[in-house]
XYZ file of C-alpha atoms in Angstrom:
334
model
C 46.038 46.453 11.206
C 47.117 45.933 7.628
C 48.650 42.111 9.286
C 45.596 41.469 10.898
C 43.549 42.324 7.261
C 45.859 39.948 5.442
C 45.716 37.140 7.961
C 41.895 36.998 7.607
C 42.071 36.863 4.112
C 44.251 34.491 4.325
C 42.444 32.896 6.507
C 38.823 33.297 4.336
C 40.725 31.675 1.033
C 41.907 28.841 3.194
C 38.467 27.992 4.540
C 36.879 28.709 0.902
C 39.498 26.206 -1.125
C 38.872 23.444 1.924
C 35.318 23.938 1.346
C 35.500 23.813 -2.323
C 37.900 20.796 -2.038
C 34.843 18.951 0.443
C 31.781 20.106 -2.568
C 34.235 18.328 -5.370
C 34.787 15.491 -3.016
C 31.198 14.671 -3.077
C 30.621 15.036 -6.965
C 32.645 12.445 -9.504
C 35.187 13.574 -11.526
C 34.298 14.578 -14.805
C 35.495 10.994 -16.036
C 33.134 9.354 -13.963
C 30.323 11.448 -14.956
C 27.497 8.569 -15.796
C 24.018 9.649 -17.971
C 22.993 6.616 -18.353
C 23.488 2.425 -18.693
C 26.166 1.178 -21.016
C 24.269 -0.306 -23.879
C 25.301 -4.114 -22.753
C 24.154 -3.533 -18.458
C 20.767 -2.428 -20.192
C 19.936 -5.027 -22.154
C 21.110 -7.532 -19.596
C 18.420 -6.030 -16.896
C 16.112 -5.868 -20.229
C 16.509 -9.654 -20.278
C 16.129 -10.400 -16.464
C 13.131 -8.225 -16.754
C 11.430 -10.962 -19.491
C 11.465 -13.803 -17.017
C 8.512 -12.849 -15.555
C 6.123 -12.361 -18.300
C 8.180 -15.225 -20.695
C 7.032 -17.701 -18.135
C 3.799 -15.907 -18.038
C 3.342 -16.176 -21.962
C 4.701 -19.893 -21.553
C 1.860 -20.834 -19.662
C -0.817 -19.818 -22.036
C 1.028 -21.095 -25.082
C 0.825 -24.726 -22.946
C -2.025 -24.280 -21.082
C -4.272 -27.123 -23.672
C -1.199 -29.392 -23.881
C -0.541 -29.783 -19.881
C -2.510 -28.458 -17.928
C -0.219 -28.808 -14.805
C 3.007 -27.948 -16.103
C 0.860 -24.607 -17.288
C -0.089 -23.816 -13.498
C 3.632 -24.788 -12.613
C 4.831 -22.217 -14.953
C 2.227 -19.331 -14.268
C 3.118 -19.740 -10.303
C 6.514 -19.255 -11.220
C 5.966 -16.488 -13.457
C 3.879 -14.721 -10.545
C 6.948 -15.545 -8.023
C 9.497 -13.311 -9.943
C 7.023 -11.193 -10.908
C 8.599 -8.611 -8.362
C 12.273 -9.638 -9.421
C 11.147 -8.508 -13.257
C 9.539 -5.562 -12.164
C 12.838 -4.223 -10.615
C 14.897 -5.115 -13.745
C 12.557 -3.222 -15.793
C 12.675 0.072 -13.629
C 16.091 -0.424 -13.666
C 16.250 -0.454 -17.949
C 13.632 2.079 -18.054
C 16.138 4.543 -16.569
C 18.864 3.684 -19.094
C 19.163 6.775 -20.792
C 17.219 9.327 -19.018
C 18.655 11.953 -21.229
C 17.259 10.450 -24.232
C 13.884 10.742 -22.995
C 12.472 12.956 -25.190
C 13.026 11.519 -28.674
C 9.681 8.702 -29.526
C 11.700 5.512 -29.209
C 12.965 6.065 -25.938
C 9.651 6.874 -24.193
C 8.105 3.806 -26.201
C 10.812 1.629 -24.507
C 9.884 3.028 -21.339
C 6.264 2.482 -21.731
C 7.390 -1.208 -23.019
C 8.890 -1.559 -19.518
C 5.622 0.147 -17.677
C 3.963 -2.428 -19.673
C 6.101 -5.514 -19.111
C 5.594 -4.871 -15.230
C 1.753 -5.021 -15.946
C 1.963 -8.009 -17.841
C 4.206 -9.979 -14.913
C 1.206 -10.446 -13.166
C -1.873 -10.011 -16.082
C -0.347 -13.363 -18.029
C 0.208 -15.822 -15.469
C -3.681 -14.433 -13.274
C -5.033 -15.599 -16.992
C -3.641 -19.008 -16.496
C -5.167 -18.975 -13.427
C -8.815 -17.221 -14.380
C -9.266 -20.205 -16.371
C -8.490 -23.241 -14.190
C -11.244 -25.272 -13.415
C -10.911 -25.012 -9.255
C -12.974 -22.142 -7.752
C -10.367 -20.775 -5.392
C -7.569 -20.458 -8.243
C -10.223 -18.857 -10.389
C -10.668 -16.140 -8.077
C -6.999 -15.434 -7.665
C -6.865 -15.114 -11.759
C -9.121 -12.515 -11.606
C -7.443 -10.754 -9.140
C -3.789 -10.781 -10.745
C -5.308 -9.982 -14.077
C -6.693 -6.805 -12.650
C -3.781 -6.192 -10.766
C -1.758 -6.489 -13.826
C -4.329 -4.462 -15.937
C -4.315 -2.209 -13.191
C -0.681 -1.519 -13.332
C -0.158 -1.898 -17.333
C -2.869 1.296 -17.380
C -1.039 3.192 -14.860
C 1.999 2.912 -14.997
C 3.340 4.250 -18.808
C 2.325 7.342 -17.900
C 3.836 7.609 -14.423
C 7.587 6.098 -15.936
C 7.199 8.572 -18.823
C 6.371 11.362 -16.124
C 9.390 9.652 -13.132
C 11.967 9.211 -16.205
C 11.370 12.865 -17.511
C 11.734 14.518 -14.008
C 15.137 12.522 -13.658
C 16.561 14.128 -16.878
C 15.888 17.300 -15.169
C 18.475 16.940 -12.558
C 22.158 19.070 -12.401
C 24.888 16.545 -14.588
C 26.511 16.294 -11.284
C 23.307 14.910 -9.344
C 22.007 12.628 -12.036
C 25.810 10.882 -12.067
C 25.726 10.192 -8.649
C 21.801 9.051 -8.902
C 22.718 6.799 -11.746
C 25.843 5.506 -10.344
C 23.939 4.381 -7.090
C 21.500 3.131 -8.831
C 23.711 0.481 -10.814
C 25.724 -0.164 -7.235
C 22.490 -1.013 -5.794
C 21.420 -3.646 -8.148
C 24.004 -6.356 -7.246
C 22.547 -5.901 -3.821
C 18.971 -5.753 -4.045
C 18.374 -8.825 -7.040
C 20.065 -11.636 -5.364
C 17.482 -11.381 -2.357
C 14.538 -11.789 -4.624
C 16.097 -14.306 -7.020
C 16.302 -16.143 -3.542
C 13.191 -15.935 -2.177
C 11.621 -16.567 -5.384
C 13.699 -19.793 -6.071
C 12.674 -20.782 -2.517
C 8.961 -20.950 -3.759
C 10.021 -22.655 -6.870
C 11.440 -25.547 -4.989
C 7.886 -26.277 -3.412
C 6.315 -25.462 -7.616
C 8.405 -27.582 -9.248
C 7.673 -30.640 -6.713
C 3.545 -29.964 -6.733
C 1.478 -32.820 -7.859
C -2.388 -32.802 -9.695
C -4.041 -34.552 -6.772
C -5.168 -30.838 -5.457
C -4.866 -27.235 -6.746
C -1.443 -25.766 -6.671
C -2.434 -23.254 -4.224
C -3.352 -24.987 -1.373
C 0.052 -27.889 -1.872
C 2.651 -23.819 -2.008
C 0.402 -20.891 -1.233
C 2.639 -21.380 1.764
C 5.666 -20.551 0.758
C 4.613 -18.310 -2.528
C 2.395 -15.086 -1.027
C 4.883 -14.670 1.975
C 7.799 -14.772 -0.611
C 6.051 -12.611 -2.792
C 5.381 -10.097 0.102
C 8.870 -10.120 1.264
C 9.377 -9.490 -2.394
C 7.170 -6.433 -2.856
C 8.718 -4.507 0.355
C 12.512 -4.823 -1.277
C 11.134 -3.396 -4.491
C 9.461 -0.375 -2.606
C 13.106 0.043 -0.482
C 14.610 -0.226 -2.971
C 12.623 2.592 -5.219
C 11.949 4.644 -2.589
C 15.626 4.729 -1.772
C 17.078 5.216 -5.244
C 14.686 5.983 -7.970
C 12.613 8.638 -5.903
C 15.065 9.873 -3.368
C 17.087 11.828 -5.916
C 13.932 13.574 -6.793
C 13.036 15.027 -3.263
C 13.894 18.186 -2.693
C 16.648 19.273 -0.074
C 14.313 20.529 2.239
C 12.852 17.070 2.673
C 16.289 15.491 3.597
C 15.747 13.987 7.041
C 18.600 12.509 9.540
C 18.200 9.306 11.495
C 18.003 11.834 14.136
C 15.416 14.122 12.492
C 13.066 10.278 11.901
C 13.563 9.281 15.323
C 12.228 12.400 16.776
C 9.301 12.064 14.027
C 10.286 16.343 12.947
C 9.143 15.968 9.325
C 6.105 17.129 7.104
C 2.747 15.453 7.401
C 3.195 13.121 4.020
C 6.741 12.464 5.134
C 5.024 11.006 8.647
C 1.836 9.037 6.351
C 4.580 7.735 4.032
C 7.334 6.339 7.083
C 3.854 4.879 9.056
C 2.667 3.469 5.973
C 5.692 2.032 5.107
C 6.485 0.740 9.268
C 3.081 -0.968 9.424
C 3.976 -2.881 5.449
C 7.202 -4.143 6.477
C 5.341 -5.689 10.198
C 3.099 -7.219 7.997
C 5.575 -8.359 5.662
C 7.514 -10.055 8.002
C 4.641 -11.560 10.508
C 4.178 -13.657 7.193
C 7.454 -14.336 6.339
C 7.547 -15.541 9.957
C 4.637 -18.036 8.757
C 6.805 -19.646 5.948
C 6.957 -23.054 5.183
C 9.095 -24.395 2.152
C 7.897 -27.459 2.399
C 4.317 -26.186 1.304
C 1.162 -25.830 2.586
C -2.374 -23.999 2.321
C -2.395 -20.459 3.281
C -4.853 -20.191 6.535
C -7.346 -17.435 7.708
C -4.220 -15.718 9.646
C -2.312 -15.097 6.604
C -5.021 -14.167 4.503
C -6.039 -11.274 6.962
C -2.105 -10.460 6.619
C -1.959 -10.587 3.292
C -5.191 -8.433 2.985
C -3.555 -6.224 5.408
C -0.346 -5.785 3.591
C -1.615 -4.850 -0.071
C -4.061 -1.818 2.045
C -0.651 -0.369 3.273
C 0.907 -1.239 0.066
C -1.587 0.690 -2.145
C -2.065 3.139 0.305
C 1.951 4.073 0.360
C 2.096 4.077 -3.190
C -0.845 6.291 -3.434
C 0.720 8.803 -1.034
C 3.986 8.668 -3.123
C 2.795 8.840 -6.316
C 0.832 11.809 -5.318
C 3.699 13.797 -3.481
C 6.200 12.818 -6.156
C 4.171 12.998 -9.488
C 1.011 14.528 -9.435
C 1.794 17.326 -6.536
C 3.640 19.017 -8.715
C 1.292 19.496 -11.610
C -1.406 20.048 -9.791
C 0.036 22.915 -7.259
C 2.668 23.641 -9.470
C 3.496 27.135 -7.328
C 3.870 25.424 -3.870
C 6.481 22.941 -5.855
C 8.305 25.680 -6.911
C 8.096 28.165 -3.229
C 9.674 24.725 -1.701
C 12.747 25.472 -4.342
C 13.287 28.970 -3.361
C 13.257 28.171 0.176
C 15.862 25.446 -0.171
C 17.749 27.847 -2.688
């Protein structure tokens, strides 16, 4: 008996070092433990992040000199609108431990901001063009880019804080995906954005600039929009979920998840069909955009707003508002 008693302890201490050997397996060595950017990768995405609104402000400085190389510029301001947008998220969570001193929440409001004005500057090039059609879409950017320079300070301030709350061990690995995922997710939109550019650049003053490249510009742009909210989804608000929430392939397939969980994978299904019927559509050659993909356009910002509605609420405003059902979800995956 007294055999048998030592072989299962034995036994227990083997199985309890091979487990602890598969838990420090999954976490970085204390060398590799990663807070934040170095100071140089920062400002480098803090740079990328400018090209949007630099062209943007470019535009308007111009805009009484040449009128057409203005336009040029504030179409290609609002093509890597989306590409600045992701360098920005990505400086804004630089140093996520640092969050609660003043200068690093203005620099992430500076970001928020930045993202905003990506799309305000170059829709106030348009708003005062003397066509109708390009009018209307400057009214529409600037609001979108109001829209989002009002909104979103608070929200980074709020999505930055919540990631300084995480175990050492979790916000390393967070961070350290995050940085891998870059090299991966920019050169896509520095692509498609370029491909619109090509049609820009070549764009003459015998009609509006819209109707020579709003065929290849709003599908790139689309294409555009879905990497960004991939891309966030899978690295800026995934580490935030709680483990409860984790779902296999297997789980998605058989659709066993929560009733957001289900709005936010339909939401985002129905974006990405949209996204690609019009990249389907493009031409890089240039030409007008037609009724067909101006109902999928339409289509696509509904789903778009809608997801990030959904998100935003489950992620940021959930919590403060039901602050007790937050917590109930962390006892039952404690």
């Amino acid at each position: 008996r007294v055999t048998d008693l030592e072989k299962r302890n034995k036994q227990q201490e083997r199985r309890a070092d091979e487990l602890e050997r598969k838990l420090n397996a999954l976490q970085p060595p204390a060398a590799e433990l990663v807070f934040g950017w170095a100071k140089r990768w920062r400002m480098l995405m803090g740079l990328l992040g400018l090209v949007g609104p630099g062209l943007g402000f470019g535009a308007i400085l111009i805009k009484s000199k040449d009128a057409l190389i203005a336009s040029k510029m504030a179409w290609a301001s609002f093509s890597f609108a989306v590409f600045s947008a992701t360098c920005l998220l990505a400086t804004a969570l630089g140093n996520v431990r640092n969050i609660g001193t003043c200068g690093e929440k203005a620099l992430v409001c500076l970001c928020a901001v930045l993202i905003g004005a990506a799309f305000y500057l170059p829709g106030y090039t348009f708003a005062g063009s003397e066509d109708e059609h390009t009018t209307y879409w400057g009214w529409l950017v600037m609001g979108l880019g109001a829209f989002f320079s009002f909104i979103m300070p608070p929200i980074a301030c709020k999505g930055v804080s919540m990631w300084s709350q995480l175990e050492d061990h979790e916000l390393s690995i967070a961070v350290i995906r995050l940085f891998k995922s870059l090299p991966s997710a920019l050169p896509p939109m520095v692509y498609l954005a370029v491909a619109s550019m090509r049609c820009i650049v070549g764009a003459d003053d015998e009609s509006p600039l819209y109707q020579q490249c709003g065929n290849p510009i709003v599908p790139s742009l689309a294409v555009n929009v879905l990497l960004i909210v991939v891309w966030t989804l899978s690295y800026i608000i995934a580490p935030l979920m709680k483990e409860t929430k984790a779902k296999t392939w297997v789980d998605i397939m058989a659709l066993r998840m929560g009733k957001i969980e289900a709005v936010e994978f339909n939401l985002l299904g129905l974006m990405s069909t949209f996204a690609w019927m019009l990249f389907a559509t493009t031409n890089e050659d240039g030409e007008p955009m037609n009724l067909f993909m101006y109902s999928l356009t339409w289509l696509f910002l509904y789903f778009f707003f809608s997801l990030a509605f959904v998100v935003i609420f489950d992620v940021v405003i959930k919590p403060i508002l039901f602050p007790s059902s937050a917590t109930a979800s962390d006892d039952g995956a404690d």
